[in-house]
C-alpha angles and dihedrals in degrees: 000000000000131000094295115161116215119197123204126211121184105257101210088110119106089223087080095055095099093048092049092047093049091048094049091048092058106104090217088061106035094050088067099042123109087230106033094187118138113241127191123212093270091050090053092049090053092045092052089058091058102048110132122235088251090066133070131183129199134182114230114217132195100206101313097335119099109231105171154336123263115205127199109185139174092020107194109188094180095056094030099233141113143162119259127196139170130204109193133184113257094240089061098050119109096020 
C-alpha cells in the first residue's frame, strides 16, 4: 500500500443510492455481507431513511471516485465501542 489518501463523505445522501446498490449487487461483495440481500437503488434510498442513530455510513473516495462504503454500527458512547465495516470495489482491493 502506497501513500494513497482516502477521503470520507457522510453517505446519508440519496445521491449515493446507485453506488451503494451497485456495490451490494457485486457477487464478490454480497457473498461476504451479514445481510446478502440484493437491493436496487430505490431499496437503498428507503433503507437510508431508516438508519438508526447508532449507525453511520460514509462513502470512501479516491480523489473524486467513490471506492467503497464505511459502516459504523452499534455505536455505544457509554461503553466506548462500535462495529466497523468496509465494503470496497474490487478494483481497489489489495492496493
